[in-house]
Coordinates of C-alpha atoms in Angstrom, one line a residue:
X1 CA -22.9 -10.0 -2.1
X2 CA -25.7 -10.0 0.4
X3 CA -26.9 -7.2 2.6
X4 CA -27.8 -9.1 5.8
X5 CA -26.4 -12.2 7.5
X6 CA -28.2 -15.5 8.1
X7 CA -27.7 -17.6 11.3
X8 CA -25.7 -20.7 10.6
X9 CA -22.4 -22.4 11.4
X10 CA -19.4 -21.4 9.3
X11 CA -15.9 -22.6 9.1
X12 CA -14.5 -19.1 9.0
X13 CA -15.6 -15.5 9.4
X14 CA -13.6 -12.6 8.2
X15 CA -14.2 -9.1 9.7
X16 CA -13.3 -6.4 7.2
X17 CA -13.1 -6.5 3.4
X18 CA -9.8 -4.7 2.8
X19 CA -7.1 -6.4 0.7
X20 CA -5.9 -8.6 3.6
X21 CA -9.4 -9.6 4.6
X22 CA -10.3 -10.6 1.1
X23 CA -7.0 -12.5 0.5
X24 CA -7.7 -14.5 3.7
X25 CA -11.3 -15.2 2.6
X26 CA -10.2 -16.2 -0.9
X27 CA -7.5 -18.6 0.5
X28 CA -9.9 -20.2 3.0
X29 CA -12.7 -20.6 0.4
X30 CA -10.2 -22.1 -2.1
X31 CA -9.4 -24.7 0.6
X32 CA -13.0 -25.8 0.5
X33 CA -14.2 -24.0 3.7
X34 CA -17.4 -22.1 4.2
X35 CA -16.4 -18.4 4.5
X36 CA -18.3 -15.2 5.2
X37 CA -16.9 -11.7 5.2
X38 CA -18.5 -8.9 7.3
X39 CA -18.0 -5.3 6.1
X40 CA -19.2 -2.3 8.1
X41 CA -19.5 -0.1 5.0
X42 CA -22.1 -0.4 2.2
X43 CA -19.3 -1.2 -0.3
X44 CA -16.4 -3.6 -0.1
X45 CA -12.7 -3.0 -0.5
X46 CA -11.5 -1.0 2.6
X47 CA -8.5 0.8 1.1
X48 CA -9.4 -0.6 -2.4
X49 CA -12.3 1.6 -3.2
X50 CA -13.0 3.9 -6.1
X51 CA -15.9 6.4 -6.0
X52 CA -17.3 9.6 -7.5
X53 CA -16.1 11.8 -4.7
X54 CA -16.2 15.2 -6.5
X55 CA -18.5 15.3 -9.6
X56 CA -20.4 12.7 -11.6
X57 CA -18.1 10.8 -13.9
X58 CA -14.9 11.5 -12.0
X59 CA -13.8 8.3 -10.3
X60 CA -11.3 8.8 -7.4
X61 CA -9.4 6.2 -5.5
X62 CA -10.3 6.7 -1.8
X63 CA -7.1 5.4 -0.3
X64 CA -4.6 3.3 -2.4
X65 CA -4.1 4.4 -6.0
X66 CA -0.8 3.1 -7.4
X67 CA 0.2 -0.4 -6.7
X68 CA 4.0 -1.2 -6.7
X69 CA 3.2 -4.5 -4.9
X70 CA 0.6 -5.8 -7.4
X71 CA 3.2 -7.7 -9.4
X72 CA 5.6 -8.4 -6.5
X73 CA 3.3 -9.8 -3.7
X74 CA 3.5 -13.6 -3.4
X75 CA -0.2 -13.7 -2.9
X76 CA -1.2 -11.6 -5.9
X77 CA 1.2 -13.6 -8.1
X78 CA -0.4 -16.9 -7.0
X79 CA -3.8 -15.3 -7.4
X80 CA -2.9 -14.2 -11.0
X81 CA -4.0 -10.6 -10.3
X82 CA -2.3 -9.4 -13.5
X83 CA -4.5 -11.8 -15.5
X84 CA -7.7 -10.8 -13.7
X85 CA -7.4 -7.0 -13.7
X86 CA -6.0 -4.9 -16.6
X87 CA -3.1 -2.7 -15.4
X88 CA -1.3 0.2 -17.0
X89 CA 2.4 0.5 -16.4
X90 CA 3.8 4.0 -17.1
X91 CA 7.2 4.2 -18.6
X92 CA 8.3 6.3 -15.6
X93 CA 7.4 4.9 -12.1
X94 CA 7.7 8.2 -10.3
X95 CA 9.1 11.7 -10.7
X96 CA 10.2 14.6 -8.5
X97 CA 10.1 18.2 -9.8
X98 CA 12.9 20.4 -8.6
X99 CA 13.5 24.1 -8.7
X100 CA 14.2 25.9 -11.9
X101 CA 12.0 23.6 -14.0
X102 CA 14.3 20.6 -13.5
X103 CA 13.0 17.1 -12.8
X104 CA 14.3 13.8 -11.5
X105 CA 12.6 10.7 -13.0
X106 CA 12.7 7.1 -12.0
X107 CA 11.9 5.2 -15.2
X108 CA 10.9 1.6 -15.4
X109 CA 14.2 1.2 -17.4
X110 CA 17.0 1.3 -14.9
X111 CA 19.6 2.2 -17.5
X112 CA 17.5 5.1 -18.8
X113 CA 17.3 6.4 -15.3
X114 CA 21.0 6.1 -14.7
X115 CA 21.7 7.8 -18.0
X116 CA 19.4 10.7 -17.1
X117 CA 21.2 11.1 -13.8
X118 CA 24.5 11.9 -15.5
X119 CA 27.5 11.8 -13.2
X120 CA 25.4 10.1 -10.5
X121 CA 24.2 7.3 -12.9
X122 CA 26.9 4.8 -11.9
X123 CA 26.1 5.3 -8.2
X124 CA 22.4 4.8 -8.8
X125 CA 23.1 1.7 -10.8
X126 CA 25.4 0.4 -8.1
X127 CA 22.8 1.1 -5.4
X128 CA 19.7 -0.4 -7.0
X129 CA 21.0 -2.7 -9.8
X130 CA 21.8 -5.7 -7.6
X131 CA 18.4 -5.4 -5.8
X132 CA 16.5 -5.0 -9.1
X133 CA 18.3 -8.2 -10.5
X134 CA 17.1 -10.0 -7.4
X135 CA 13.7 -8.4 -7.2
X136 CA 11.8 -11.6 -6.5
X137 CA 14.1 -12.4 -3.6
X138 CA 13.7 -8.9 -2.3
X139 CA 9.9 -9.3 -2.5
X140 CA 10.1 -12.6 -0.6
X141 CA 12.3 -11.2 2.2
X142 CA 10.4 -7.9 2.7
X143 CA 7.0 -9.6 2.3
X144 CA 7.5 -11.9 5.3
X145 CA 7.8 -11.6 9.0
X146 CA 11.3 -10.3 9.8
X147 CA 11.7 -12.9 12.6
X148 CA 12.7 -15.7 10.3
X149 CA 15.7 -17.4 8.6
X150 CA 15.9 -15.6 5.2
X151 CA 15.4 -17.9 2.2
X152 CA 17.9 -15.8 0.3
X153 CA 20.5 -14.8 3.0
X154 CA 22.9 -12.9 0.6
X155 CA 20.1 -10.8 -0.8
X156 CA 18.7 -10.1 2.7
X157 CA 22.2 -9.1 3.9
X158 CA 22.7 -6.8 0.9
X159 CA 19.3 -5.2 1.4
X160 CA 19.8 -4.8 5.1
X161 CA 23.2 -3.2 4.7
X162 CA 21.9 -0.8 2.0
X163 CA 18.9 0.2 4.3
X164 CA 21.3 0.8 7.1
X165 CA 23.5 3.0 4.9
X166 CA 20.6 5.0 3.4
X167 CA 18.8 5.2 6.7
X168 CA 21.7 6.7 8.6
X169 CA 23.1 10.2 9.0
X170 CA 25.5 9.7 6.1
X171 CA 22.6 9.3 3.6
X172 CA 23.9 12.1 1.3
X173 CA 27.3 10.6 0.7
X174 CA 26.9 8.5 -2.5
X175 CA 25.7 11.3 -4.8
X176 CA 27.2 14.5 -6.2
X177 CA 24.0 16.1 -7.5
X178 CA 20.6 16.8 -6.1
X179 CA 18.4 14.5 -8.3
X180 CA 19.1 11.0 -7.0
X181 CA 18.8 12.1 -3.4
X182 CA 15.4 13.7 -4.2
X183 CA 14.3 10.5 -5.9
X184 CA 15.2 8.4 -2.9
X185 CA 13.7 10.8 -0.4
X186 CA 10.4 10.9 -2.2
X187 CA 10.0 7.1 -1.8
X188 CA 11.5 7.0 1.7
X189 CA 8.8 9.5 2.8
X190 CA 5.9 7.2 1.9
X191 CA 6.2 5.8 5.5
X192 CA 5.3 8.9 7.5
X193 CA 8.4 8.3 9.6
X194 CA 11.1 10.9 10.4
X195 CA 14.0 11.0 8.0
X196 CA 16.6 9.6 7.8
X197 CA 15.4 6.3 9.4
X198 CA 16.3 2.7 8.7
X199 CA 12.6 1.6 8.4
X200 CA 11.9 4.5 6.0
X201 CA 14.9 3.6 3.9
X202 CA 13.9 -0.1 3.9
X203 CA 10.4 0.7 2.7
X204 CA 11.7 3.1 0.2
X205 CA 14.3 0.8 -1.2
X206 CA 11.7 -1.9 -1.7
X207 CA 9.5 0.6 -3.7
X208 CA 12.5 1.8 -5.6
X209 CA 13.5 -1.7 -6.5
X210 CA 10.0 -2.5 -7.8
X211 CA 10.0 0.7 -9.8
X212 CA 12.8 -0.7 -12.0
X213 CA 11.8 -4.3 -11.8
X214 CA 8.1 -4.3 -12.9
X215 CA 7.1 -0.7 -12.5
X216 CA 4.4 1.0 -10.5
X217 CA 1.1 -0.1 -12.1
X218 CA -2.3 1.4 -11.9
X219 CA -5.5 -0.7 -12.3
X220 CA -7.8 0.2 -15.1
X221 CA -11.0 1.7 -13.6
X222 CA -9.4 2.3 -10.2
X223 CA -8.3 0.3 -7.2
X224 CA -11.8 -1.0 -6.7
X225 CA -11.1 -3.4 -9.6
X226 CA -8.7 -5.3 -7.4
X227 CA -11.3 -5.7 -4.6
X228 CA -14.0 -6.7 -7.2
X229 CA -11.7 -9.4 -8.6
X230 CA -11.1 -10.9 -5.2
X231 CA -14.8 -10.9 -4.2
X232 CA -15.7 -12.5 -7.6
X233 CA -13.2 -15.3 -6.8
X234 CA -14.5 -15.7 -3.3
X235 CA -18.1 -15.9 -4.4
X236 CA -17.2 -18.3 -7.2
X237 CA -15.9 -20.7 -4.5
X238 CA -18.9 -20.5 -2.2
X239 CA -18.0 -17.6 0.0
X240 CA -20.1 -14.5 0.6
X241 CA -19.7 -10.9 1.7
X242 CA -22.2 -9.2 4.0
X243 CA -22.0 -5.4 3.7
X244 CA -23.4 -2.6 5.9
X245 CA -22.9 -4.7 9.0
X246 CA -20.5 -3.3 11.8
X247 CA -19.3 -6.0 14.2
X248 CA -19.6 -4.8 17.8
X249 CA -19.2 -8.2 19.5
X250 CA -18.2 -11.7 18.4
X251 CA -21.4 -12.8 20.2
X252 CA -23.4 -11.1 17.4
X253 CA -21.8 -13.4 14.8
X254 CA -22.8 -17.0 13.8
X255 CA -20.7 -19.7 15.3
X256 CA -17.4 -20.3 13.4
X257 CA -14.3 -22.3 14.0
X258 CA -12.1 -19.4 12.9
X259 CA -12.4 -15.6 13.1
X260 CA -10.0 -13.5 11.0
X261 CA -9.6 -9.8 11.8
X262 CA -8.8 -7.4 9.0
X263 CA -9.0 -4.7 11.6
X264 CA -6.5 -2.6 13.6
X265 CA -5.0 -4.8 16.3
X266 CA -6.7 -2.7 19.0
X267 CA -10.1 -3.5 17.6
X268 CA -9.2 -7.2 17.3
X269 CA -8.1 -7.2 20.9
X270 CA -11.3 -5.5 22.0
X271 CA -13.6 -7.9 20.1
X272 CA -11.6 -11.0 21.3
X273 CA -10.9 -9.8 24.8
X274 CA -12.7 -12.6 26.6
X275 CA -10.7 -15.2 24.7
X276 CA -7.2 -13.5 24.9
X277 CA -4.8 -13.9 27.8
X278 CA -3.9 -10.8 29.9
X279 CA -0.3 -10.9 28.9
X280 CA -1.1 -10.7 25.2
X281 CA -3.5 -7.8 25.8
X282 CA -0.9 -5.9 27.7
X283 CA 1.6 -6.3 24.9
X284 CA -1.0 -5.2 22.4
X285 CA -1.7 -2.2 24.5
X286 CA 1.9 -1.0 23.9
X287 CA 1.4 -1.1 20.1
X288 CA 1.8 2.5 18.8
X289 CA 0.1 4.3 16.0
X290 CA 1.9 6.6 13.6
X291 CA 1.2 10.0 12.2
X292 CA -1.7 10.7 9.9
X293 CA -2.5 11.9 6.4
X294 CA -4.7 14.6 5.0
X295 CA -6.3 13.5 1.7
X296 CA -7.5 15.7 -1.2
X297 CA -9.1 14.7 -4.5
X298 CA -9.5 17.1 -7.3
X299 CA -11.7 17.1 -10.5
X300 CA -9.8 19.0 -13.1
X301 CA -10.8 20.6 -16.4
X302 CA -7.5 19.6 -17.9
X303 CA -4.2 17.8 -17.1
X304 CA -1.9 19.3 -14.5
X305 CA 0.2 22.0 -16.3
X306 CA 3.6 20.9 -15.1
X307 CA 6.5 23.3 -15.8
X308 CA 8.5 20.3 -16.9
X309 CA 6.3 18.2 -19.3
X310 CA 8.3 15.0 -18.5
X311 CA 6.1 14.6 -15.4
X312 CA 3.3 13.6 -17.8
X313 CA 5.2 10.3 -18.3
X314 CA 4.4 9.0 -14.8
X315 CA 1.3 8.5 -12.7
X316 CA 3.1 9.2 -9.4
X317 CA 4.7 12.5 -8.5
X318 CA 6.5 13.4 -5.3
X319 CA 6.4 17.1 -4.4
X320 CA 9.0 17.6 -1.8
X321 CA 12.0 19.2 -3.5
X322 CA 15.5 18.1 -2.5
X323 CA 16.4 15.3 -0.1
X324 CA 16.9 17.8 2.7
X325 CA 13.6 19.6 2.0
X326 CA 11.7 16.3 2.1
X327 CA 13.4 15.4 5.4
X328 CA 12.6 18.8 6.9
X329 CA 8.9 18.4 6.0
X330 CA 8.7 14.9 7.4
X331 CA 10.6 15.8 10.6
X332 CA 8.2 18.7 11.2
X333 CA 5.3 16.3 11.2
X334 CA 7.2 13.8 13.4
X335 CA 7.6 16.7 15.9
X336 CA 3.8 17.2 16.0
X337 CA 3.7 20.3 13.6
X338 CA 2.1 20.9 10.2
X339 CA 4.9 21.2 7.6
X340 CA 5.0 24.2 5.3
X341 CA 5.7 23.7 2.5
X342 CA 4.5 20.1 2.8
X343 CA 5.7 16.9 1.2
X344 CA 2.8 16.0 -1.1
X345 CA 2.3 12.6 -2.8
X346 CA 0.3 12.8 -6.1
X347 CA -1.3 10.3 -8.5
X348 CA -2.6 11.4 -11.9
X349 CA -4.2 8.2 -13.2
X350 CA -6.4 9.8 -15.8
X351 CA -3.4 10.6 -18.0
X352 CA -3.2 6.9 -18.6
X353 CA -6.7 5.6 -17.9
X354 CA -9.5 7.4 -19.7
X355 CA -12.2 5.7 -17.7
X356 CA -11.4 7.8 -14.6
X357 CA -12.9 11.1 -15.9
X358 CA -15.1 12.5 -18.7
X359 CA -13.4 13.2 -22.0
X360 CA -10.8 15.9 -21.7
X361 CA -11.2 16.1 -17.9
X362 CA -8.9 14.6 -15.2
X363 CA -8.8 13.4 -11.6
X364 CA -5.9 14.1 -9.3
X365 CA -5.3 12.2 -6.0
X366 CA -3.1 13.8 -3.3
X367 CA -2.2 13.4 0.3
X368 CA 0.2 15.0 2.7
X369 CA 1.4 13.9 6.1
X370 CA 0.0 15.5 9.3
X371 CA 0.4 14.9 13.0
X372 CA -1.8 12.0 14.4
X373 CA -5.3 13.2 15.1
X374 CA -5.0 16.4 13.1
X375 CA -8.2 18.3 12.3
X376 CA -6.3 20.9 10.2
X377 CA -7.5 21.5 6.6
X378 CA -4.4 21.3 4.3
X379 CA -6.2 21.8 1.0
X380 CA -4.7 25.3 0.4
X381 CA -1.2 24.1 1.4
X382 CA -1.5 21.2 -1.2
X383 CA -2.8 23.5 -3.9
X384 CA 0.1 26.0 -3.3
X385 CA 2.6 23.2 -3.5
X386 CA 1.3 21.9 -6.8
X387 CA 1.0 25.4 -8.1
X388 CA 4.7 26.0 -7.4
X389 CA 5.6 23.3 -9.9
X390 CA 2.6 23.7 -12.1
X391 CA 1.5 27.4 -12.5
X392 CA -2.1 27.6 -13.4
X393 CA -3.2 24.4 -11.6
X394 CA -5.6 26.3 -9.4
X395 CA -7.6 27.5 -12.3
X396 CA -8.2 23.9 -13.5
X397 CA -10.0 22.8 -10.3
X398 CA -13.7 22.2 -10.8
X399 CA -14.4 20.0 -7.8
X400 CA -12.7 19.1 -4.5
X401 CA -13.2 16.4 -1.9
X402 CA -11.0 16.3 1.3
X403 CA -10.6 14.3 4.5
X404 CA -8.6 15.4 7.6
X405 CA -6.8 12.9 9.6
X406 CA -9.7 12.6 12.0
X407 CA -12.1 12.2 9.1
X408 CA -9.9 9.4 7.7
X409 CA -10.4 7.5 11.0
X410 CA -14.2 8.1 10.8
X411 CA -14.2 6.8 7.3
X412 CA -12.1 3.7 8.2
X413 CA -11.6 2.8 11.9
X414 CA -8.4 1.0 11.1
X415 CA -6.8 4.4 10.4
X416 CA -6.5 5.5 14.1
X417 CA -5.7 9.2 14.1
X418 CA -5.4 9.1 10.3
X419 CA -2.6 6.5 10.4
X420 CA -3.2 4.6 7.2
X421 CA -0.5 2.1 8.2
X422 CA -2.7 0.8 11.1
X423 CA 0.3 1.2 13.4
X424 CA 3.6 3.0 13.1
X425 CA 5.9 1.1 10.6
X426 CA 9.1 2.0 12.5
X427 CA 11.8 -0.7 12.8
X428 CA 10.7 -2.0 16.2
X429 CA 7.1 -2.5 15.0
X430 CA 8.2 -4.1 11.8
X431 CA 10.2 -6.8 13.7
X432 CA 7.4 -7.2 16.4
X433 CA 4.2 -6.6 14.5
X434 CA 2.1 -6.6 16.6
X435 CA 4.2 -8.8 18.9
X436 CA 7.5 -10.7 18.6
X437 CA 6.5 -14.1 17.2
X438 CA 7.4 -16.5 14.4
X439 CA 3.6 -16.7 13.7
X440 CA 2.2 -13.3 14.6
X441 CA -1.0 -13.9 12.6
X442 CA -2.2 -16.5 15.2
X443 CA -3.6 -14.8 18.2
X444 CA -3.4 -16.7 21.5
X445 CA -7.2 -17.1 21.7
X446 CA -9.3 -20.0 20.4
X447 CA -9.6 -19.6 16.6
X448 CA -8.6 -16.0 16.4
X449 CA -6.3 -14.7 13.7
X450 CA -5.0 -11.2 12.7
X451 CA -4.7 -10.3 9.1
X452 CA -4.6 -6.5 8.8
X453 CA -1.7 -4.0 8.2
X454 CA -1.2 -4.2 12.0
X455 CA 0.5 -7.6 11.5
X456 CA 3.5 -8.6 9.5
X457 CA 4.5 -7.8 6.8
X458 CA 2.8 -4.5 7.5
X459 CA 1.2 -1.8 5.4
X460 CA 0.7 -1.9 1.6
X461 CA -1.7 -3.5 -0.8
X462 CA -0.2 -6.9 -1.0
X463 CA -2.7 -9.3 0.6
X464 CA 0.1 -11.1 2.4
X465 CA -1.2 -10.5 5.9
X466 CA -4.4 -12.2 5.0
X467 CA -2.7 -15.0 3.1
X468 CA -0.4 -15.8 6.0
X469 CA -3.3 -15.6 8.5
X470 CA -5.3 -18.0 6.4
X471 CA -2.3 -20.3 6.0
X472 CA -1.8 -20.4 9.8
X473 CA -5.5 -21.0 10.4
X474 CA -5.6 -23.9 7.9
X475 CA -2.7 -25.5 9.6
X476 CA -3.7 -25.1 13.2
X477 CA -7.5 -25.3 13.0
X478 CA -8.1 -27.7 10.1
X479 CA -4.9 -29.7 9.8
X480 CA -4.3 -28.5 6.2
X481 CA -0.6 -28.1 5.4
X482 CA -0.8 -27.9 1.6
X483 CA -2.0 -24.5 0.4
X484 CA -4.8 -24.4 -2.2
X485 CA -4.2 -23.4 -5.8
X486 CA -5.3 -19.7 -6.2
X487 CA -4.8 -19.4 -9.9
X488 CA -7.7 -17.9 -11.9
X489 CA -10.1 -20.4 -13.5
X490 CA -12.1 -20.3 -16.7
X491 CA -13.8 -16.9 -17.3
X492 CA -11.7 -15.1 -14.6
X493 CA -9.1 -13.6 -16.9
X494 CA -9.3 -10.7 -19.4
X495 CA -7.8 -10.4 -22.8
X496 CA -5.2 -7.5 -23.1
X497 CA -6.5 -5.1 -25.7
X498 CA -4.1 -2.2 -25.9
X499 CA -0.4 -1.2 -26.0
X500 CA -0.7 0.6 -22.6
X501 CA -1.4 -2.7 -20.7
X502 CA 1.3 -4.7 -19.1
X503 CA 4.2 -5.3 -21.5
X504 CA 5.1 -9.0 -21.9
X505 CA 8.6 -8.3 -20.9
X506 CA 7.6 -7.4 -17.3
X507 CA 5.0 -10.0 -16.6
X508 CA 5.9 -11.7 -13.4
X509 CA 7.2 -15.3 -13.7
X510 CA 5.4 -18.2 -11.9
X511 CA 6.1 -17.6 -8.2
X512 CA 7.4 -19.9 -5.5
X513 CA 5.7 -20.3 -2.2
X514 CA 6.2 -16.9 -0.3

């Protein structure tokens, strides 16, 4: 990486080095184009950054931490991410503690999960089994723009009907006990949308499907490892990254045939305003942001002392209680109020990856949802919620780092008001993201393309927004219709060295074109 730009003509410029900006850059460079990425921060990665936020030796993921899409994304599978970065796949994808020391666990093994759910096991198996068996088709359908003819229409129909059922007012009907509803509510609540909702159910069903198909992996060393692998490939194919360089105007950049924005669509529209028609700018002006998050990172003197030790089998814990309690907390936020007690999403990666903290110590990643633009400090609310299910947790805290929703935006301008989805992921804005188009990545301005979470397929660390933007740019600007090979070359893969790395049984097969 270089620290300052040089003045020359380029084939493509990418603004922003998040996962979508880097996937676009990698794809364009692999096609033989000259590519430069501009990043405002001193370090690359956007939402894929890992830093010592609390104390020396404690490595915390700043935004994304657990990566259900790492083995499902069409881009990452073409890129061979699992061969470039070592991942750990816990035997349980996620867990939900319940009152009385009980726990609901979503294991990688669907049958083990169903058995643990007892009388509700058959209903869980019937709900998710067909989707798990067609996980690749689910990934293709949910990882594309919704304005399309589905490649797998029967799978798309089943998925859509299931999302409608689980996203409607009758969402409690299939189950007789509390555990399966709590498991589903925990993943549905990832979206920051009110519950029940069809969009929340669709996102949650996708995550729940991957939980049983290939698991929810964590990268060894932190999420930064994913960004580093992408930058290494970009540089190996002639591209470069310029850090510490905010882009305030396209006039400040070297001449380039293509500009790809890994930014919020509002920033892309502002920078490209003189090239974009008024009608498009008015449509973009109606694009709505969602609610925000409050983020807390803890350095701990020991592991979280869960009342139920089964929670040590997963890296991801949803603290929300029952399905109705999760919905109440999320609907409070949707109404513009802080929820108490809050729904809290936790990641405890150092249980599985010793590189994250000094020997015997641990890191804990946590966030809760808050109204957009909130300045309220939710640290104590998060600690109380963890303490409720893990008495003694407070005494283990030796360092804390927090960001309010407003500070999240200051840290990353894509997160307007603290919205880490770069635009509300409600159903309307998943269909028209950011506008209704069969090629939403191509902006109606000369050589301008949108690649961020503001464009289809939306939020998540999958790299698909950038891949699709690069594919569109290659076709329309350079006449390239055959996508380049993205597979790792010599020296770009690692040798698995431990039983905790990806089991052979769940390595993804060779993907088709997404």
